[in-house]
Short mmCIF file of C-alpha atoms and ligand atoms in Angstrom, two decimals:
data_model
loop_
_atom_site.label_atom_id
_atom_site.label_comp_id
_atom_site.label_asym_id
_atom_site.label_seq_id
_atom_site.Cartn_x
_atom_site.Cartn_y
_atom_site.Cartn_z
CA UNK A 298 37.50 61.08 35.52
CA UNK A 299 41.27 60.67 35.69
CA UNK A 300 40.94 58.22 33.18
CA UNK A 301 38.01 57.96 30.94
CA UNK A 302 37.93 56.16 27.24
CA UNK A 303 34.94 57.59 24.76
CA UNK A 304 33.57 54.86 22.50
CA UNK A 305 31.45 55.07 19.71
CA UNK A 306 28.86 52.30 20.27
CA UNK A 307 27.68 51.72 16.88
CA UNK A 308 29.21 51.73 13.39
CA UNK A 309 31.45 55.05 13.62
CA UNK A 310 30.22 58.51 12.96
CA UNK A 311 27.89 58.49 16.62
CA UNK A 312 29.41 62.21 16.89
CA UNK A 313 32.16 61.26 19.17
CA UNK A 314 34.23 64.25 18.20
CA UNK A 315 31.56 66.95 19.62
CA UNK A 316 31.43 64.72 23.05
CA UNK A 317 35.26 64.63 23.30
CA UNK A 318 35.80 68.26 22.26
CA UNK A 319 33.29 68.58 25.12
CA UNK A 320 35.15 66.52 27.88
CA UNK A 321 38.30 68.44 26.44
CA UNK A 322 37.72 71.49 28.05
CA UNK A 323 37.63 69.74 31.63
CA UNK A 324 40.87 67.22 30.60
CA UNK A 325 44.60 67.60 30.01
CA UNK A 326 45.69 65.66 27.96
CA UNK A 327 43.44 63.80 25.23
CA UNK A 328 44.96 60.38 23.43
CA UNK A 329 43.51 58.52 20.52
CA UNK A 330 44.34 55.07 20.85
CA UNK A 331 43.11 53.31 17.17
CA UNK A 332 42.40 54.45 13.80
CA UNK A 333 43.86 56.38 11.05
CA UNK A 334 43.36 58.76 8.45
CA UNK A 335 39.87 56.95 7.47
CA UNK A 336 38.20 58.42 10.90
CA UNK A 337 36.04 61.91 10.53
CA UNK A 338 35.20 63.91 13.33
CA UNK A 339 33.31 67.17 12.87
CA UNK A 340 33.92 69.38 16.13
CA UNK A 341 31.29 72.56 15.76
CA UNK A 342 33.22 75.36 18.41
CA UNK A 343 33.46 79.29 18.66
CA UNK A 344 30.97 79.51 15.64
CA UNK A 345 33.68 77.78 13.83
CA UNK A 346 33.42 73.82 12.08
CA UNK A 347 36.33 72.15 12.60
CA UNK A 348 37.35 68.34 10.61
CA UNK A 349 39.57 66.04 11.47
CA UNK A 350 40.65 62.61 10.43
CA UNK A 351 43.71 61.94 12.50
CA UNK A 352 44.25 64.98 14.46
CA UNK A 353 42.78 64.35 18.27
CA UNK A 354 39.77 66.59 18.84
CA UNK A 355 41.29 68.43 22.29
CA UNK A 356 43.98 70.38 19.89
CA UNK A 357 41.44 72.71 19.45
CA UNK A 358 41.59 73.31 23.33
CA UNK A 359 44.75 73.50 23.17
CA UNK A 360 45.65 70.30 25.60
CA UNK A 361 48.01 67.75 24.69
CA UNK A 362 47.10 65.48 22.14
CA UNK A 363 48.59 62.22 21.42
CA UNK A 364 48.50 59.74 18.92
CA UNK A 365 48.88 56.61 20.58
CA UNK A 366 50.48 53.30 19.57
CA UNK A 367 47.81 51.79 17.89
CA UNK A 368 47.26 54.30 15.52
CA UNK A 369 48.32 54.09 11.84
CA UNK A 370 50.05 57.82 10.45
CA UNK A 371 49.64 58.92 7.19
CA UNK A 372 51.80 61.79 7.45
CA UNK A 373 50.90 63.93 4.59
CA UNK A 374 47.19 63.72 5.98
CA UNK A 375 48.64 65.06 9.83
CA UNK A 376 50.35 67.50 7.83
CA UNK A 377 47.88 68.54 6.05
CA UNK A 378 45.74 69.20 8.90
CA UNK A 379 48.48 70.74 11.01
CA UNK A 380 48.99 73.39 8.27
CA UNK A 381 45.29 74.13 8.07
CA UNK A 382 44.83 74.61 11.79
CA UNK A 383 48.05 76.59 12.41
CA UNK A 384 47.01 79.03 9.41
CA UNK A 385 43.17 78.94 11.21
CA UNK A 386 45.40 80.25 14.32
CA UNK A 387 45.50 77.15 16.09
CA UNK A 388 48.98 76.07 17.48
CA UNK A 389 49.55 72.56 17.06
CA UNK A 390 52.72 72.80 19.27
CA UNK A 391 50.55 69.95 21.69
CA UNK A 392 50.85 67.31 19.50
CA UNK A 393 52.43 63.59 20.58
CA UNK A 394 53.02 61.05 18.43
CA UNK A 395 54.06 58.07 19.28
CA UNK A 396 56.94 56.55 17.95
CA UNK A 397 55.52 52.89 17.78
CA UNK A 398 52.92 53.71 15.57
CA UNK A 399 52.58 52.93 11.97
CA UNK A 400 52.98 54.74 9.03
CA UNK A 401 50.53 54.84 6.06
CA UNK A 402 52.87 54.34 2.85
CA UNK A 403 52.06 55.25 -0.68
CA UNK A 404 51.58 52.02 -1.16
CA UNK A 405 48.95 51.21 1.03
CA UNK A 406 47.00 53.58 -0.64
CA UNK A 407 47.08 52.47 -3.65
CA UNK A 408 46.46 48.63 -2.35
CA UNK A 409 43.34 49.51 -0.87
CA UNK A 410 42.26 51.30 -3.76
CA UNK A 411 43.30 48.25 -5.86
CA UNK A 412 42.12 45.59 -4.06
CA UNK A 413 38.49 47.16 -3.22
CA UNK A 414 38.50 47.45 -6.96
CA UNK A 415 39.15 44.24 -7.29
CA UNK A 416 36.72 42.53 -5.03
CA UNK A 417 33.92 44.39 -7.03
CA UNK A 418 30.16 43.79 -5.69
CA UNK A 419 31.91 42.21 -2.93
CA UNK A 420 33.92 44.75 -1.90
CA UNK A 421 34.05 46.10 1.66
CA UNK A 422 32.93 50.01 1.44
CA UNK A 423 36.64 50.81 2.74
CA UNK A 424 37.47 54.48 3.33
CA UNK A 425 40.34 53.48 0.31
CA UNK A 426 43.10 55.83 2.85
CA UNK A 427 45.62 52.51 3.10
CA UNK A 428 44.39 51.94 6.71
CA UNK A 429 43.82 48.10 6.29
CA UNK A 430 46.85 47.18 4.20
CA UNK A 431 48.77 49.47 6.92
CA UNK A 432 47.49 47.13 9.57
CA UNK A 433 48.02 44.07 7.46
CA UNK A 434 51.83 45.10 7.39
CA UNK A 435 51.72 45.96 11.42
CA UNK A 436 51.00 42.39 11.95
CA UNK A 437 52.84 40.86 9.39
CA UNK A 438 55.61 42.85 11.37
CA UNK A 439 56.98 44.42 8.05
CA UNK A 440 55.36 47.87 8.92
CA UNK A 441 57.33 51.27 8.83
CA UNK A 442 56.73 53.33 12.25
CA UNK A 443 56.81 56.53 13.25
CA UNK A 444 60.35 56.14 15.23
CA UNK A 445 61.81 55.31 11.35
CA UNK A 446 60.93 58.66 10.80
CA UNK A 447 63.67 59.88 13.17
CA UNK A 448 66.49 58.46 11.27
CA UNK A 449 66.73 59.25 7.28
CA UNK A 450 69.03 56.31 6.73
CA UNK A 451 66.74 53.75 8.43
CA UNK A 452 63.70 55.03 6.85
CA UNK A 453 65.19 54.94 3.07
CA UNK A 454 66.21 51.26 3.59
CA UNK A 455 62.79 50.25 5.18
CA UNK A 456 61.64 51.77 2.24
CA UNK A 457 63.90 50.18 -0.39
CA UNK A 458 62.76 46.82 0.94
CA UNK A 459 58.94 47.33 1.30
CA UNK A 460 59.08 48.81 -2.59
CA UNK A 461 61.10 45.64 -3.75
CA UNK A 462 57.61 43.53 -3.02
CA UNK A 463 55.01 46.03 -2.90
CA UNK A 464 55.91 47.09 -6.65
CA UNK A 465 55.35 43.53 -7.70
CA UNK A 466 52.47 43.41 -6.16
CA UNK A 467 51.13 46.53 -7.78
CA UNK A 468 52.73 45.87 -10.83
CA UNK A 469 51.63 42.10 -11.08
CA UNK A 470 48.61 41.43 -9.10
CA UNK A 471 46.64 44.87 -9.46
CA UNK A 472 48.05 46.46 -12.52
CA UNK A 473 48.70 49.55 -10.95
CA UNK A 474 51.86 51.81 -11.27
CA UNK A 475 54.79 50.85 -8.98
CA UNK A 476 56.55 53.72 -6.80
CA UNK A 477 60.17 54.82 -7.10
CA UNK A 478 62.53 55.26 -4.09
CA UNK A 479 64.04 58.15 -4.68
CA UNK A 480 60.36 59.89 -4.81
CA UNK A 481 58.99 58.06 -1.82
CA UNK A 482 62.03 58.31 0.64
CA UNK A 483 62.56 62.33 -0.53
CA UNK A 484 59.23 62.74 -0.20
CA UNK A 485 59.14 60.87 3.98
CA UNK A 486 62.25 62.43 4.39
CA UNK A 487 60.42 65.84 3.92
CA UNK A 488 57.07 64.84 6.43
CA UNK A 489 59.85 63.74 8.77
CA UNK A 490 61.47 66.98 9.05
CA UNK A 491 58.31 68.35 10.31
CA UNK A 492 56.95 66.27 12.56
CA UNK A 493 59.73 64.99 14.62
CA UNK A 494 59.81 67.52 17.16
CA UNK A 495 55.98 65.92 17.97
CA UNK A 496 57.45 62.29 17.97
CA UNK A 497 57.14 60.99 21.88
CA UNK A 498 57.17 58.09 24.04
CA UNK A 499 53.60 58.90 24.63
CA UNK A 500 53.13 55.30 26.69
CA UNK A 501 55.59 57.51 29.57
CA UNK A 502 53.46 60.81 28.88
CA UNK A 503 50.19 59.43 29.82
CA UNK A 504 51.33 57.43 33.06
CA UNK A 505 52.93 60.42 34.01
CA UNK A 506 50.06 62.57 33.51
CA UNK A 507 48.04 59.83 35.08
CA UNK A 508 50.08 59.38 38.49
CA UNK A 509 50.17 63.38 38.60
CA UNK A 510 46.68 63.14 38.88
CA UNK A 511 45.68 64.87 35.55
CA UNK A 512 42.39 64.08 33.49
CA UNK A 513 43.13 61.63 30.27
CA UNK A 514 40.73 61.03 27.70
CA UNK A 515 40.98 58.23 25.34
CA UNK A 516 39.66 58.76 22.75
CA UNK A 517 38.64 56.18 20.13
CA UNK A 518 37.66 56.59 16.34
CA UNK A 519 34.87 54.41 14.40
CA UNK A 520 32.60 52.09 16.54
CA UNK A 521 32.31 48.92 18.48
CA UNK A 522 30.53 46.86 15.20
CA UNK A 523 33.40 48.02 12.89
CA UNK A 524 35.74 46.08 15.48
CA UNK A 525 38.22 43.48 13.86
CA UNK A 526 37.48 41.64 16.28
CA UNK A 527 33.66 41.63 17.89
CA UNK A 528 32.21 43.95 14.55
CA UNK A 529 30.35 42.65 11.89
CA UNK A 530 33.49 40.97 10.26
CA UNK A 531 34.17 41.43 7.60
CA UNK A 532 32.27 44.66 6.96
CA UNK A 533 34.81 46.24 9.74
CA UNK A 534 37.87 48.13 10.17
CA UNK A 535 41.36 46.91 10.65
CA UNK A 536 41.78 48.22 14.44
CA UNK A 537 39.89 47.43 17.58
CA UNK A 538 37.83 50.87 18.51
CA UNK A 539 36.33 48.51 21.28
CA UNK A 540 37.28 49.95 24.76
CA UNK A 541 39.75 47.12 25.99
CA UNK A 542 41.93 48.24 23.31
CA UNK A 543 42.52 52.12 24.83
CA UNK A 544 44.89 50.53 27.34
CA UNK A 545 46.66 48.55 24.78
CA UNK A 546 46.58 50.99 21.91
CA UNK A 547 47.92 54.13 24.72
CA UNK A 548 50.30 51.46 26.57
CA UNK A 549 48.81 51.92 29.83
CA UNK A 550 47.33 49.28 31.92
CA UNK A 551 43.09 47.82 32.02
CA UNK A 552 43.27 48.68 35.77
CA UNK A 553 44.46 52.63 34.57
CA UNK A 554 41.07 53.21 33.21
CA UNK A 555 38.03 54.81 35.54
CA UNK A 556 35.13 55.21 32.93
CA UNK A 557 33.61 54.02 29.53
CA UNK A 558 31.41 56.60 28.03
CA UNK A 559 29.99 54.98 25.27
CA UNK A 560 29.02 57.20 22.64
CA UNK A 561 25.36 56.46 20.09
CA UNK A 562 22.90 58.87 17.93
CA UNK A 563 19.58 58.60 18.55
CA UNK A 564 19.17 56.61 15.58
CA UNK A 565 21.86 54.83 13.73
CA UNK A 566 23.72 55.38 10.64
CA UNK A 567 26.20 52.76 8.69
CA UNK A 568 28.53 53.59 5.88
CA UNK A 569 29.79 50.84 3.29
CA UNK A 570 28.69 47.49 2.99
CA UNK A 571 27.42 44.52 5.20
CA UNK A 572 24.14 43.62 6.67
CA UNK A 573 22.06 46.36 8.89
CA UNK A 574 18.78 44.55 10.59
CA UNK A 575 17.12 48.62 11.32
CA UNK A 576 18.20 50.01 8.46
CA UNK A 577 15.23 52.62 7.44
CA UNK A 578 12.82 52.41 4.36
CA UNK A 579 11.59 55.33 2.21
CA UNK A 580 11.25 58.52 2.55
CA UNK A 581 12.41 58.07 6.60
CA UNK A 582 16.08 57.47 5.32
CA UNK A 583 16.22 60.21 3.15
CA UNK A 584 14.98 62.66 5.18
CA UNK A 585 17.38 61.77 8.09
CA UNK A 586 19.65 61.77 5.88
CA UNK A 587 18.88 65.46 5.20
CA UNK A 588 18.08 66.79 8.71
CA UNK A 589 21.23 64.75 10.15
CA UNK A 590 23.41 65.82 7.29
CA UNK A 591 24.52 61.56 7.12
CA UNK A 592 27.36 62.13 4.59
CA UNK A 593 30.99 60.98 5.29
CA UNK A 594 33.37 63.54 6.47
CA UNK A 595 36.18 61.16 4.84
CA UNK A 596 34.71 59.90 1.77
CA UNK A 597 31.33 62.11 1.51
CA UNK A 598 29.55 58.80 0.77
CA UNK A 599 25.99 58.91 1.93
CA UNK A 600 25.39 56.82 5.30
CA UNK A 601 22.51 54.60 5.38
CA UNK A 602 20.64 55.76 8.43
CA UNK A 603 18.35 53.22 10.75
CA UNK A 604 15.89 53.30 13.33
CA UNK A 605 18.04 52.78 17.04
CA UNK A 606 18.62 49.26 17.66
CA UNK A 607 19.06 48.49 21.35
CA UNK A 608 20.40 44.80 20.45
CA UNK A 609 23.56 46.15 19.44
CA UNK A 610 23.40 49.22 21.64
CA UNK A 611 22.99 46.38 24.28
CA UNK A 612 26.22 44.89 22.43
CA UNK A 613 28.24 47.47 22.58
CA UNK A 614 27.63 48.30 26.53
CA UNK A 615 28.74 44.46 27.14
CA UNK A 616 31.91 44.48 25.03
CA UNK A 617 32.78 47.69 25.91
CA UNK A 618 31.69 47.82 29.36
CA UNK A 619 30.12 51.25 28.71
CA UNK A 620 29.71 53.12 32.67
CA UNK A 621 27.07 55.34 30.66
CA UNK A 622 25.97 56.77 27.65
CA UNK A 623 25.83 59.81 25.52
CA UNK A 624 22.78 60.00 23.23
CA UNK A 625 23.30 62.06 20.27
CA UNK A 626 21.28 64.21 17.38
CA UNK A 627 18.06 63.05 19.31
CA UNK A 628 16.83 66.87 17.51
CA UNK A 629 16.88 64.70 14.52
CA UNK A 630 14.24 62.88 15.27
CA UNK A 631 11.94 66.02 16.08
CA UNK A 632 10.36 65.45 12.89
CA UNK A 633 8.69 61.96 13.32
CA UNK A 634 5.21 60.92 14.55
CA UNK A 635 5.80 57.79 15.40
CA UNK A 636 9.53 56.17 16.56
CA UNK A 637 9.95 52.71 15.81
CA UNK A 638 12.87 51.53 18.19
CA UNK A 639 14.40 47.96 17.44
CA UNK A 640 14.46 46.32 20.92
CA UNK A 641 14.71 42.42 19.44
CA UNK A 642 16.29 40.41 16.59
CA UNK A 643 13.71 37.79 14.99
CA UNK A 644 16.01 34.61 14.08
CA UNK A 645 15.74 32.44 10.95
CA UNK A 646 14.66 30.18 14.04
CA UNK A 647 11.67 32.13 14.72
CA UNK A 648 13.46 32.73 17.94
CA UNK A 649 13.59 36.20 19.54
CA UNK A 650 16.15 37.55 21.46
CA UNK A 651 17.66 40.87 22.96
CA UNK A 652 21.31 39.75 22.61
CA UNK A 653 23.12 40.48 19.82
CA UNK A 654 23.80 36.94 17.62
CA UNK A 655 27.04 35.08 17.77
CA UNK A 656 26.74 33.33 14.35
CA UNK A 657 27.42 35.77 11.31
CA UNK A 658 24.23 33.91 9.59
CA UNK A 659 21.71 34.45 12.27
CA UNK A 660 22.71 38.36 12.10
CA UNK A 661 22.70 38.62 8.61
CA UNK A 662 19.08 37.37 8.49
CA UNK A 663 17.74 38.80 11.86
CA UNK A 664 14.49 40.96 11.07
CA UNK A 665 13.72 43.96 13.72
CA UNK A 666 11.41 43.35 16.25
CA UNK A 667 9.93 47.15 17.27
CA UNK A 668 7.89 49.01 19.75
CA UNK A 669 6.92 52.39 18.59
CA UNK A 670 7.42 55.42 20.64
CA UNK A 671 5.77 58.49 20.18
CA UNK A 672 7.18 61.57 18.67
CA UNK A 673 7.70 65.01 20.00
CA UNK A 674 6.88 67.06 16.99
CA UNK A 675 8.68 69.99 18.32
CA UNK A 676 12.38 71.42 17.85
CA UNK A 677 14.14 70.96 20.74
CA UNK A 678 17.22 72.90 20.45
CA UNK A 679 16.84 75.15 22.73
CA UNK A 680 16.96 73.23 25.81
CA UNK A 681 19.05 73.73 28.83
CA UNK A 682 18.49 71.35 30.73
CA UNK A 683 16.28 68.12 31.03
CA UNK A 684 13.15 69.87 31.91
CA UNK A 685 13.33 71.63 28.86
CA UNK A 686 12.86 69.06 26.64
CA UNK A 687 9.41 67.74 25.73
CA UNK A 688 7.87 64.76 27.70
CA UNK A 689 7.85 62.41 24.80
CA UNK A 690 11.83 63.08 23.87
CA UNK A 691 12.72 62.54 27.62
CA UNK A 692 10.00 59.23 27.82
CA UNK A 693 12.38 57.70 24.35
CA UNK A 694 15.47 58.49 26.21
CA UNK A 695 14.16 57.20 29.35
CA UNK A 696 12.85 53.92 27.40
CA UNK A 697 16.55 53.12 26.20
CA UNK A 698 18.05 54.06 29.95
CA UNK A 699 15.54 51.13 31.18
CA UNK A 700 16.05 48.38 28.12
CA UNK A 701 19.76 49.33 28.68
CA UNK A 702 20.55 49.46 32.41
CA UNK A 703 22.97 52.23 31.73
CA UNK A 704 22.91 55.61 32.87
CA UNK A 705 22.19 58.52 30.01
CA UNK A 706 24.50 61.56 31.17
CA UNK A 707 24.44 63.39 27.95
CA UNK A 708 21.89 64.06 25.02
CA UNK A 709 22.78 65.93 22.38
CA UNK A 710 20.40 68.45 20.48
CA UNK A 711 21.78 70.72 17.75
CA UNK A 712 25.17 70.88 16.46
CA UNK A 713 26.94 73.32 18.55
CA UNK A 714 29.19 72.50 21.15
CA UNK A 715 26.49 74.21 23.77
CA UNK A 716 24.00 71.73 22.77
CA UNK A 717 24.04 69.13 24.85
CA UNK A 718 21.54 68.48 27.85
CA UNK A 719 23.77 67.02 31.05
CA UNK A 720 21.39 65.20 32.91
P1 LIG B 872 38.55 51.19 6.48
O1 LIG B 872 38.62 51.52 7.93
O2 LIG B 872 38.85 52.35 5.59
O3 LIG B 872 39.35 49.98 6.13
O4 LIG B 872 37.03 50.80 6.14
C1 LIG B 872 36.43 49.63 6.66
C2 LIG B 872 34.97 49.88 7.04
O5 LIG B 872 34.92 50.77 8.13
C3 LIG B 872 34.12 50.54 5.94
O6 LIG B 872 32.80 50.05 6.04
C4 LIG B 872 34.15 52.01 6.30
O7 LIG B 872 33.04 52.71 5.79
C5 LIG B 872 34.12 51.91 7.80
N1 LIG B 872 34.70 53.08 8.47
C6 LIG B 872 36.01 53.35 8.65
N2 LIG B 872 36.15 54.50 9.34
C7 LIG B 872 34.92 54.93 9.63
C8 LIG B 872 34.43 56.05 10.38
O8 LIG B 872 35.16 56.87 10.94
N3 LIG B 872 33.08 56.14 10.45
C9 LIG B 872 32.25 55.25 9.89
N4 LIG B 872 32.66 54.19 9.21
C10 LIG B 872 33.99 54.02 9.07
#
């Protein structure tokens, strides 16, 4: 370990918050380097379900947790969750935020909301928590960050001249309700009393940590196709969860980081728009939808589950550079006869190919090409270890080990923290 970065290798929700909570107990400090309040992990410990959309999963284990640089803050959110796990008799005394990232304002809330309104049937499926328009405002280097937080003076005049054009844009191009000063700066003022004492040069707390030898785990939120960058733009998020981006979005350097454990279900789930070659027909997606519980922790919004599809899974090992894999919910599948797993796209061409297309056109109309595995017809949460689990689930994740020429260290098999299968 010393340094290892978790990835989800699909499109978000591949149960990366079990797998960290997981690598938690053996690490000491855990960072997450992307992301905002529209991430959801569900972290199943002690008997006890835990959610969080900003908070870093290893706060439950008590190790220090950092939000790193690249993230994007909506305060009330953190606070929100703070005050819930502190009253659930979890300290939250841990926490590191750094002071470069960026805040989620009121009004990039309301833009989001506004503006997916706005685009209508075209609209992008976003979470609506402001993370985009936060990220729009990052690089248009007009952002408010987490260090304004530490003086009230600088933060009510960064506020005073967002408002002065982000009320006409509400107010003229959306028709929404402007926001007052007095409200919004009262109202910061207030978050920033609490969370200052957490607010850190968290770039200096990781190298540290690092050169004293300690385990870091960076930990990233959504998945490699909802990149900004090498996703299925524009269907994507506003940050890079890709694993280049841990160095950059924890301000350490490439060279800092040991492993990529790239993180997948057994299957694969998408939530929002945009084009999904595997995506699962009656009554499969329903009923994987059921046994997989495939709802958003953010939004609640059904996810539209699909058979696995090793093009992108092949995808994400390249961009990522994934040193192996965890494999996820493969109890899920106990159910099925018959496991269709995609292992080629079909091009408008007629072409085949295992590598996942370039040209936004040749992905949106790239049919599945499938070889069928068989089923295992048998619950299999009760296994311990590999040998416990039926010859036809270890032959499927065998099957994706070869296609893949990555190593499978972890399956998962129930909910529970204890049920995973190190192999
Ligand atoms: P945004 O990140 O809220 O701007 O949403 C952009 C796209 O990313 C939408 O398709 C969302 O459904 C998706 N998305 C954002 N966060 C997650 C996540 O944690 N899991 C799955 N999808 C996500």
């Amino acid at each position: 370990m010393p340094a290892t970065v978790i990835v989800g290798a699909q499109w978000g929700d591949e149960g990366k918050g079990k797998i960290v909570d997981l690598l938690a107990q053996e690490s000491d400090v855990v960072c997450r380097y992307q992301g905002g309040p529209n991430a959801g992990h569900t972290v199943i410990a002690g008997g006890e379900t835990f959610k969080f959309r900003l908070l870093p999963s290893g706060i439950i284990s008590g190790k220090v947790s950092v939000l790193g640089a690249g993230c994007v803050v909506d305060p009330e959110v953190l606070i929100g969750e703070m005050d819930e796990l502190e009253a659930r008799g979890v300290s939250v005394e841990p926490l590191r935020i750094s002071g470069n990232a960026h805040l989620i304002m009121p009004w990039h809330v309301a833009i989001d909301q506004a503006s997916e309104r706005r685009l209508g049937p075209l609209q992008i499926g976003t979470t609506r928590r402001g993370v985009g328009p936060a990220y729009a405002d990052k690089a248009a280097r007009i952002g408010i960050r987490v260090q304004d937080l530490l003086d009230a003076k600088i933060l009510r005049q960064k506020i005073d001249v967002a408002l002065a054009e982000k009320n006409l844009w509400l107010e003229r191009i959306y028709g929404a309700e402007p926001f007052e000063l007095d409200d919004v700066a009262g109202r910061y003022e207030r978050y920033a009393q609490r969370l200052r004492p957490h607010v850190a040069d968290t770039s200096l707390l990781v190298d540290r940590a690092l050169r004293a030898g300690q385990r870091v785990l960076l930990e990233g939120a959504q998945g490699t196709l909802l990149d900004l960058d090498h996703g299925t733009y524009p269907f994507v998020t506003s940050s890079n969860p890709t694993a280049g981006a841990a160095a950059t979005g924890t301000g350490i350097g490439p060279n800092r980081i040991d492993e990529v454990l790239g993180v997948a279900k057994a299957y694969v789930t998408r939530v929002g728009a945009g084009p999904f070659p595997s995506e699962m027909e009656e009554p499969f997606a329903s009923r994987v939808r059921e046994l997989g519980a495939e709802y958003g922790t953010v939004t609640g919004r059904e996810r539209r589950p699909g058979w696995l599809d090793l093009v992108a899974l092949r995808y994400a090992v390249r961009v990522n550079g994934i040193t192996s894999l965890a494999v996820t919910k493969l109890d899920v599948l106990s159910e099925f006869d018959e496991l269709p797993i995609c292992v080629r796209y079909r091009l408008p061409d007629g072409n085949e190919t295992p590598d996942f297309p370039a040209h936004q056109s040749d992905f949106h109309h790239a049919e599945p090409v499938y070889e069928v595995l068989r089923g295992w017809a048998e619950p299999i949460d009760a296994a311990e270890g590999p040998a416990d689990l039926p010859e036809a689930a270890r032959a499927y994740v065998e099957f994706v080990e070869r296609e893949l020429e990555v190593e499978i260290s972890l399956v998962g098999t129930g909910a529970p923290r204890e049920s995973v299968v190190a192999r």
